[in-house]
XYZ file of C-alpha atoms in Angstrom:
501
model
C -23.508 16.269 -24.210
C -24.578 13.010 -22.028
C -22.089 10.596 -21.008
C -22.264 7.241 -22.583
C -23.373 4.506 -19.605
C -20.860 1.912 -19.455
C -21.516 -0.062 -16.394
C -24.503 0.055 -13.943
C -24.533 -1.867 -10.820
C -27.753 -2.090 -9.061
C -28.599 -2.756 -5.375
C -25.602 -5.127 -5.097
C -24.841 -6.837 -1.576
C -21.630 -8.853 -0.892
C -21.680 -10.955 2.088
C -18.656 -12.711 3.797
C -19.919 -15.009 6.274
C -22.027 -13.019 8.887
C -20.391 -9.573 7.783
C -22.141 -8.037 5.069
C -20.030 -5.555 3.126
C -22.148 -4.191 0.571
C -25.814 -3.494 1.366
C -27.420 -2.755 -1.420
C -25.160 -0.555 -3.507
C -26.563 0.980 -7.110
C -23.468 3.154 -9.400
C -22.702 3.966 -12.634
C -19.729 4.453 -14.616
C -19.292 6.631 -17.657
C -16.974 7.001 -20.958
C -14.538 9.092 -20.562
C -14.676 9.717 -17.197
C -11.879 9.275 -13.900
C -14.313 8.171 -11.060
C -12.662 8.239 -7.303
C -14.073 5.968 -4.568
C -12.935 6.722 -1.316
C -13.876 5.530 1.885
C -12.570 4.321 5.252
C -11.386 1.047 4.915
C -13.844 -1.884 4.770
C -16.404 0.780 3.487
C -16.685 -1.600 0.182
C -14.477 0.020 -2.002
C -12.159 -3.071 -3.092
C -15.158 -5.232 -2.990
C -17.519 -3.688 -5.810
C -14.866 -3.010 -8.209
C -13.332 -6.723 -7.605
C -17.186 -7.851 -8.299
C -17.019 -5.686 -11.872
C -13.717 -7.073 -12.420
C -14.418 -11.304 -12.324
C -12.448 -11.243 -9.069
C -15.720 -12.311 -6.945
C -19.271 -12.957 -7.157
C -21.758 -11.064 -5.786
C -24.305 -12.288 -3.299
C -27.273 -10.331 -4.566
C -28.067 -7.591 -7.252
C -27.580 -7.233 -10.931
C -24.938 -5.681 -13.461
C -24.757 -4.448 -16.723
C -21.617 -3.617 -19.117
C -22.347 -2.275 -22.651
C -25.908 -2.378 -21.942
C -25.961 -6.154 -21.753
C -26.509 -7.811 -18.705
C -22.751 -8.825 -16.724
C -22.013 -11.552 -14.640
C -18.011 -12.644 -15.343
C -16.942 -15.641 -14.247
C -13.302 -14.730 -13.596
C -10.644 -12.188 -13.801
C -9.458 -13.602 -17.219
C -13.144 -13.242 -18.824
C -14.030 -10.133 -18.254
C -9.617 -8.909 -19.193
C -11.059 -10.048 -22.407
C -13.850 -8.802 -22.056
C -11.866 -5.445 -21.745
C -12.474 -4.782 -17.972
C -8.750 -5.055 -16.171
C -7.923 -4.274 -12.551
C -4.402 -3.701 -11.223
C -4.379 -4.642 -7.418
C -2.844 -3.143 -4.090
C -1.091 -6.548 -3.182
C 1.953 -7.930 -5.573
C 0.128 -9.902 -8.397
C 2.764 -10.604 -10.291
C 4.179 -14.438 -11.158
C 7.713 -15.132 -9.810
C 10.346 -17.072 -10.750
C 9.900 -15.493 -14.603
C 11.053 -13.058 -16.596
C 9.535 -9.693 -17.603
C 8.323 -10.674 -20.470
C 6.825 -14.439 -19.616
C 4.953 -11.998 -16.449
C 3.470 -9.499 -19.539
C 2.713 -11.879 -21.593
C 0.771 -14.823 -19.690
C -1.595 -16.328 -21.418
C -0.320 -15.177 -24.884
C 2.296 -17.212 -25.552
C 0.350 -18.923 -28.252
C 0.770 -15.837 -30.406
C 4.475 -16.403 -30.426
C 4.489 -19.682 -31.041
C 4.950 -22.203 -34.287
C 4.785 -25.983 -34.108
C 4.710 -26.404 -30.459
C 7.645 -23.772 -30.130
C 7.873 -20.596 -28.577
C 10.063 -17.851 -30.134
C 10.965 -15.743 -27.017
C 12.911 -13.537 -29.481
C 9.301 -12.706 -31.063
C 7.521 -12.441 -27.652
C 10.811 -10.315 -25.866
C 10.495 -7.891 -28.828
C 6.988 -7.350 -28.159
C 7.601 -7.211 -24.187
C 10.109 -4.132 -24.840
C 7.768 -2.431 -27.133
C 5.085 -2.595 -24.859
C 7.241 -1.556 -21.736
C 8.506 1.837 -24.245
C 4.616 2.760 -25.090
C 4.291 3.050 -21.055
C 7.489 5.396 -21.094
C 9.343 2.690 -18.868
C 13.375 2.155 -19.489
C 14.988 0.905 -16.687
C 13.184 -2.402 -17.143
C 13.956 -5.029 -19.530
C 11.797 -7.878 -21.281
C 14.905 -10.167 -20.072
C 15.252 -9.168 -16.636
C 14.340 -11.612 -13.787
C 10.787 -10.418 -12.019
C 12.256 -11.753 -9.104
C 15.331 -8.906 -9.145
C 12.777 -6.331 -9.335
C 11.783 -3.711 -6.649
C 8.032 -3.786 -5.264
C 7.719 -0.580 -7.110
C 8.856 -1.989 -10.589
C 6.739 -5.287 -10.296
C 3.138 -3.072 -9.546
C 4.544 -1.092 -12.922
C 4.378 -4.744 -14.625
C 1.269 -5.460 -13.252
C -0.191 -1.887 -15.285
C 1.428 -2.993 -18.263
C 0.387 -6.431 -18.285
C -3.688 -5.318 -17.079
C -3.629 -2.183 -20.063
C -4.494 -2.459 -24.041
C -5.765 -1.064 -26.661
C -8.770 -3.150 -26.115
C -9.367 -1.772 -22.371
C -12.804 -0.231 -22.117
C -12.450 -0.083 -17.894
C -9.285 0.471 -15.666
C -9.460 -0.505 -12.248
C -6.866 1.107 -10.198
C -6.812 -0.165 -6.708
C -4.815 1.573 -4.325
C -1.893 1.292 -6.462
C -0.453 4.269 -6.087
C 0.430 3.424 -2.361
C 3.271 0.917 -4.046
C 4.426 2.934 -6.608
C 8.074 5.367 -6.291
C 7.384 8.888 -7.592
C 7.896 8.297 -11.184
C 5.748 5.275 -10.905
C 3.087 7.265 -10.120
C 3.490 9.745 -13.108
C 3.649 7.553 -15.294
C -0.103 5.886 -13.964
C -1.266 9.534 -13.915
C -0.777 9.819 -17.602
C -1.917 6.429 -18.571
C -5.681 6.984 -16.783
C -5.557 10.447 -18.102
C -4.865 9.267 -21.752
C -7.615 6.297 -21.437
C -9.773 9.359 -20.385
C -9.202 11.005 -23.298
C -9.734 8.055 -25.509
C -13.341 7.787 -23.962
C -12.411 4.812 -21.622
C -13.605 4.830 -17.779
C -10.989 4.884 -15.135
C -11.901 4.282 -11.651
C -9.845 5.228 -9.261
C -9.717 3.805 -5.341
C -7.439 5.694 -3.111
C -7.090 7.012 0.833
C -4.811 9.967 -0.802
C -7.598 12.750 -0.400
C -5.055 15.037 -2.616
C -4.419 12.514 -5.593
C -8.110 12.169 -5.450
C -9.288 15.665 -6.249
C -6.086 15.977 -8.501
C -6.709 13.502 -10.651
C -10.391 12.583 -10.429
C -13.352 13.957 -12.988
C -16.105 12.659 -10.212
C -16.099 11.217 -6.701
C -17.975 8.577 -5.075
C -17.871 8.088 -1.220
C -18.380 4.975 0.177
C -19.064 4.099 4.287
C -19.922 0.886 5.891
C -21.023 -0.906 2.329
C -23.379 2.117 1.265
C -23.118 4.470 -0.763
C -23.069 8.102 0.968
C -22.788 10.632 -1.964
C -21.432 11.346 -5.202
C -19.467 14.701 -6.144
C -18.470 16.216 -9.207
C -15.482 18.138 -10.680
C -17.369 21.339 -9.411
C -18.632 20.258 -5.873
C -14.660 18.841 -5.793
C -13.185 22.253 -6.260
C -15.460 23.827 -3.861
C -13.160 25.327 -0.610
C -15.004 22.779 1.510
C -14.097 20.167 -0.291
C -12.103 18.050 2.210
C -13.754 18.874 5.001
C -16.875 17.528 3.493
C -15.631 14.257 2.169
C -14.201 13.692 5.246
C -17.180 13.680 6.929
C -19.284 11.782 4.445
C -16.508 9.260 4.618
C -16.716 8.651 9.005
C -19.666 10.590 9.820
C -17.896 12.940 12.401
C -15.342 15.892 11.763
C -12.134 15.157 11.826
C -9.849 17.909 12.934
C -7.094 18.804 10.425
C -4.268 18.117 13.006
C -2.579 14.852 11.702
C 0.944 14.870 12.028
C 2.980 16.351 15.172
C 2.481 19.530 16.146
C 5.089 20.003 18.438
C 8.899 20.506 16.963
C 10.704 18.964 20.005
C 13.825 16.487 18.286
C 15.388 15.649 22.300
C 15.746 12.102 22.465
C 18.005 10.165 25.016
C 21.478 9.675 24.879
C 20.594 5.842 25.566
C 21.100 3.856 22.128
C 18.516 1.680 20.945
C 19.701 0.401 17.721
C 23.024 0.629 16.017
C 24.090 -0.190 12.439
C 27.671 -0.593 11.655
C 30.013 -0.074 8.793
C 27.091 -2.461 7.068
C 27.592 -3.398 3.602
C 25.722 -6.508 1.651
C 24.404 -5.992 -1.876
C 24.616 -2.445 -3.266
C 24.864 -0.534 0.337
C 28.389 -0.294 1.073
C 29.627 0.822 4.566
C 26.432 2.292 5.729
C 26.081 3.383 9.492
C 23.000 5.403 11.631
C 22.505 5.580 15.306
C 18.790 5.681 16.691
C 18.057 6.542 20.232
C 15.479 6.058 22.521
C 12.720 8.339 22.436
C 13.669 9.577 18.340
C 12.150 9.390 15.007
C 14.559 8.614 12.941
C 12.944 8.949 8.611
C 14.437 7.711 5.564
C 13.179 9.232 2.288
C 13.694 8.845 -1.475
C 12.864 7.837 -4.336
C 12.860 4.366 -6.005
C 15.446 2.574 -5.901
C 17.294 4.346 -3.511
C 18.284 1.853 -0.686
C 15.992 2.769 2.617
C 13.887 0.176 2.407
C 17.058 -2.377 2.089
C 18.001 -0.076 5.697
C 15.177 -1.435 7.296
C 15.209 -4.996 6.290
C 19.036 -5.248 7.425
C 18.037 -3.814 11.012
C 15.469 -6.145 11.828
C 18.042 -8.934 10.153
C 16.342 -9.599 7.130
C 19.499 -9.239 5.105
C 22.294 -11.024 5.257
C 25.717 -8.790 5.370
C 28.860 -8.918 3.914
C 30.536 -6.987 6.667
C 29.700 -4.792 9.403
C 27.080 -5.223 12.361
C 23.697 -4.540 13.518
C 23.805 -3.885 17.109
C 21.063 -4.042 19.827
C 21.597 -3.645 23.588
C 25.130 -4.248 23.031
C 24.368 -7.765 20.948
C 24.496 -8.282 17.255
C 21.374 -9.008 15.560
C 21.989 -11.532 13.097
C 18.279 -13.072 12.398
C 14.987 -11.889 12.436
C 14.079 -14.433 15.754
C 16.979 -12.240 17.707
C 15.675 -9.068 16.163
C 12.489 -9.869 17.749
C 13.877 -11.760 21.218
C 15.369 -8.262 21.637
C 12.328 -6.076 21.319
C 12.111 -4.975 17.964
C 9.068 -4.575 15.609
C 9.179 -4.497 11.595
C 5.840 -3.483 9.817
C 7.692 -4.579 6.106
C 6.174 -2.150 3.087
C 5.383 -5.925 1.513
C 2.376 -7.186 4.430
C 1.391 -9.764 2.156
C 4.655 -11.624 2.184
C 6.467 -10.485 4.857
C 4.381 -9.080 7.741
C 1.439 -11.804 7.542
C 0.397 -14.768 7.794
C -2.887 -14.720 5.412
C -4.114 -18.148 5.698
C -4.267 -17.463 9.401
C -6.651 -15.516 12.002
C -6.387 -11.723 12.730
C -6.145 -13.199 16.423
C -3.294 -16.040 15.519
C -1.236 -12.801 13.702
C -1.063 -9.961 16.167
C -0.302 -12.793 19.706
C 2.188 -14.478 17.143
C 5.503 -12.354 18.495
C 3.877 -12.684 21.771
C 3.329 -16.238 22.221
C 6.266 -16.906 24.708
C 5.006 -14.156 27.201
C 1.689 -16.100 27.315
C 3.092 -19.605 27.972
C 1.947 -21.218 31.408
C 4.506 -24.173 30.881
C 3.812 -26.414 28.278
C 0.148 -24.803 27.597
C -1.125 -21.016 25.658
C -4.240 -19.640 27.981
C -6.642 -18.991 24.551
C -8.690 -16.757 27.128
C -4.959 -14.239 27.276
C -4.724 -14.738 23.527
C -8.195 -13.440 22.269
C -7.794 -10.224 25.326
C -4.577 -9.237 23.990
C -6.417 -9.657 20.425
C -9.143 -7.876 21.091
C -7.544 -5.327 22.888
C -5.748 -4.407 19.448
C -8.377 -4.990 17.257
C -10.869 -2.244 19.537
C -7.431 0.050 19.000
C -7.070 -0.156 15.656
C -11.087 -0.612 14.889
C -9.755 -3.351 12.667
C -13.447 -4.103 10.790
C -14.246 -8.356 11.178
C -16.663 -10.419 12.766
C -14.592 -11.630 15.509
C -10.635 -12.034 15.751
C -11.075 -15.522 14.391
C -11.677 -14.218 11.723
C -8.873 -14.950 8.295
C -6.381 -12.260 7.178
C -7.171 -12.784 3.885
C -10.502 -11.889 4.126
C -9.504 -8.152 5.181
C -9.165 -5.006 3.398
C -5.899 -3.795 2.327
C -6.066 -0.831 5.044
C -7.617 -3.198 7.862
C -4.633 -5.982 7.282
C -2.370 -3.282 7.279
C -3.725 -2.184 10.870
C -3.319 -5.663 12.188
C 0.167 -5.745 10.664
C 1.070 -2.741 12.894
C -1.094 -4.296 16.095
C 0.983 -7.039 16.419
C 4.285 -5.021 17.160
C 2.107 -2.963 19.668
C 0.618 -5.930 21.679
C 4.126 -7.107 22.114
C 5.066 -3.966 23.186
C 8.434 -3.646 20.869
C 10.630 -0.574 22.133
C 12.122 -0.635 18.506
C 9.917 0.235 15.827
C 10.886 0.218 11.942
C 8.899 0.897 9.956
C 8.386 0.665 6.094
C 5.454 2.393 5.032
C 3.439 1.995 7.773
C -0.112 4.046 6.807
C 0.164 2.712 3.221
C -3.865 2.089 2.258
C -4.919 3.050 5.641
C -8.028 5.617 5.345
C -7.699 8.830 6.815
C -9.240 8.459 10.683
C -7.146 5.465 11.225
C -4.289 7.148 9.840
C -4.242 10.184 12.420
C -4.698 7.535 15.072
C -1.616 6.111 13.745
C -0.001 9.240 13.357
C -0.832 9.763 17.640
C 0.160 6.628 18.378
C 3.922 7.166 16.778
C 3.964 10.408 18.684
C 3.354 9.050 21.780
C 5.543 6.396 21.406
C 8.687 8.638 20.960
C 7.525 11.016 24.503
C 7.428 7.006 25.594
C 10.867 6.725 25.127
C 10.836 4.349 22.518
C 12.288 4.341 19.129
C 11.472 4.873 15.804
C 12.866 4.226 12.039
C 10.082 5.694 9.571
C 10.722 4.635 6.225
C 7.969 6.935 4.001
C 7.419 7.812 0.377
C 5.505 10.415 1.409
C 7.417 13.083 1.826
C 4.106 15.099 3.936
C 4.684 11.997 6.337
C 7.888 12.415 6.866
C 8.114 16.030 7.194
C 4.555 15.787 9.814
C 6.126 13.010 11.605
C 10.303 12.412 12.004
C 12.706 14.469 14.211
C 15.413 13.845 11.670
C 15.140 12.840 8.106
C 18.110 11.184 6.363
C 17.436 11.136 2.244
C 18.845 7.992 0.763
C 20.320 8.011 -3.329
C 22.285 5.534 -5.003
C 21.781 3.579 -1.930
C 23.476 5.844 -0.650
C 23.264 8.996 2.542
C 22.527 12.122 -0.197
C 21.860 14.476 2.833
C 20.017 15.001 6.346
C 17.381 17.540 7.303
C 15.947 18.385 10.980
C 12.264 18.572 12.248
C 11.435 22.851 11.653
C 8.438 24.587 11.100
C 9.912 26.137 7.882
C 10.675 22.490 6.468
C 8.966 22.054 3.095
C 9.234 19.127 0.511
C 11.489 20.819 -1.867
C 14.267 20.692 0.850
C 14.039 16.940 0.268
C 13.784 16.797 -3.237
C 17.049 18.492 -3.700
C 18.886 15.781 -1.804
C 16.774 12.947 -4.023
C 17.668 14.355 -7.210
């Protein structure tokens, strides 16, 4: 039986200023279908489906949805329209509730004379939270008290009706917990099943042929080749997308492959006895020259970790201790040589509204004083330097954050910590929505770090990562130490799941 033809976009372009990412792209998207695009980062990925979606115009080519021709003018015409897309960044509104966050732009159903009943619109917050299989959150509850984690599952409940006809899923996976991501995996698999299209953008080459029907691999803005649910169960299967994806082989070595866990007996980082919110009298030692991973599942605490050792949180007792000085701020953090790449880059690690260049010499900037005057000809070296590391995909380094791909602002996130040259490193899911070649860079890069002496806190949700990468892994629950595991070859994931659980 032939697929129904829901959208067709033909020989699209997408310009931004002298970089063109799309050149000339034709697809089409079926009922009833889960298509995967994957592709390095800046391969055009975000930037068609954001063009379907309202989120952007395109600067040449034509679509059609339904057979008629498409052309939305925003994100809220063509939700209406039934064509939703749930983002990689936090989209949600703060300083709300739940409910006001699922229900923008609705209010009016819920209203009489001018006046809101949020008893009415609450009631129907917590019925559509239950028909998404969610509990632990609350029509009530402030979005602002909410985990990254729990706001993205807002975001899928807000984007997702009866009316949706195409689901846009945008690297969200990368900032979902575990059960976050089961519950996404049954809602594109139901929409499948109701004859709705689901397309699916993701670097997670597993989750791809798991839960895909078809794949479409994108590099450099063009379109490479399309595969289907038989070519994707073929043995060669990763191998080949790989290669469509970079153009080269990539070997299948990404993590360490050594099982060395010496470190020095030199401390680099100490936390003591700290308590503030719900962590209570929590203590680690990292050395010089170790990997030190924290693991778990949402909720658990080990992100909190990190944001109290580079002084992001402020305790109720106990001390974070550097070089024999407390850390009390993030600006001492720093002043003593530590790095944070924060899980939340958008609000934490960058400055958008600023230059790739102006973010990774920020930390910098006192090293390349000459008195009272910045040499720009030291700034745009050290830039560049990072940017040629990283291949971080722009015009030049002058170019805006904002204007980057989820993966690429992710790299210049990381590059910033790196041009300083930070002998501290924590970090909070650092390869979330980076593709796979700039990922095993990454991977190197840690690895040589540690035989560099310096140190390492890798907070993952992958537990793959953390077993490929960390000489010791503590697993956090309750906010709280559940158990410890060493680097071994015979490590597998369901010794960490029994201390999660």
């Amino acid at each position: 039986m032939e697929k129904e033809l829901l959208i067709e976009v033909k020989n699209m372009t997408k310009f931004f200023g002298p970089t063109q990412a799309l050149k000339g792209v034709d697809m089409r998207f079926y009922r009833g279908e889960i298509r995967g695009l994957i592709g390095e980062n800046g391969s055009g990925k975000s930037t068609v489906t954001s063009i379907i979606a309202g989120m952007q115009a395109a600067s040449g080519g034509t679509m059609t949805y339904k057979g008629q021709s498409w052309k939305p003018e925003n994100m809220v015409e063509a939700q209406k329209a039934g064509i939703s897309m749930v983002l990689q960044e936090a989209n949600t509104i703060p300083d709300c509730t739940v409910a006001e966050n699922l229900l923008a732009g609705r209010f009016d159903e819920f209203s009489k004379f001018g006046f809101v009943s949020m008893k009415k619109a609450n009631a129907e917050a917590e019925k559509m939270l239950l028909s998404f299989g969610i509990t632990n959150i609350h029509a009530k509850d402030s979005i602002n008290k909410l985990t990254f984690e729990d706001r993205k599952l807002i975001e899928i409940v807000r984007c997702v009706s009866d009316e949706t006809e195409v689901f846009v899923v945008d690297e969200t996976t990368t900032a979902l917990s575990l059960e976050g991501r089961q519950i996404l995996y049954k809602l594109i698999h139901e929409l499948k099943e109701k004859g709705k299209c689901v397309i699916f953008i993701s670097h997670d080459m597993d989750e791809i042929l798991e839960q895909c029907t078809d794949l479409t691999v994108l590099r450099d803005g063009n379109i490479i080749g399309h595969l289907n649910r038989e070519e994707m169960d073929a043995p060669d299967a990763v191998q080949r997308i790989r290669y469509m994806m970079v153009g080269r082989e990539i070997g299948e070595a990404y993590y360490r492959e050594d099982y060395d866990t010496s470190h020095s007996d030199e401390i680099a980082l100490e936390l003591k006895n700290v308590s503030f919110g719900p962590i209570k009298d929590f203590s680690l030692t990292l050395h010089k020259g170790e990997i030190l991973g924290f693991g778990g599942l949402s909720g658990c605490g080990m992100h909190e970790v990190g944001r109290a050792a580079f002084g992001l949180e402020k305790l109720e007792s106990g001390s974070v201790v550097r070089n024999g000085k407390e850390i009390k701020t993030c600006l001492q953090a720093i002043e003593s040589g530590i790095g944070y790449i924060s899980k939340n880059r958008d609000k934490e690690a960058l400055i958008l509204d600023g230059s790739i260049q102006d973010n990774i010499v920020l930390p910098l900037l006192p090293s390349l004083e000459h008195g009272t005057f910045i040499n720009p000809a030291s700034e745009k070296d050290r830039a560049d330097k990072e940017i040629d590391s990283f291949r971080i995909k722009c015009g030049t380094g002058k170019q805006w954050v904002n204007t980057l791909s989820g993966g690429n602002k992710q790299k210049v996130s990381f590059a910033k910590w790196t041009a300083r040259g930070s002998e501290v490193l924590i970090m909070d899911c650092p390869t979330r929505g980076v593709d796979i070649g700039v990922k095993q860079s990454m991977y190197a890069l840690i690895a040589q770090m540690k035989k560099e002496g310096k140190a390492i806190i890798l907070i993952s949700e992958e537990m793959a990562e953390l077993i490929g990468m960390a000489d010791k892994i503590i697993i956090m629950k309750d906010f709280r130490k559940s158990g410890e595991v060493m680097r071994a070859p015979e490590l597998k994931e369901t010794d960490i799941i029994e201390y999660m659980i």
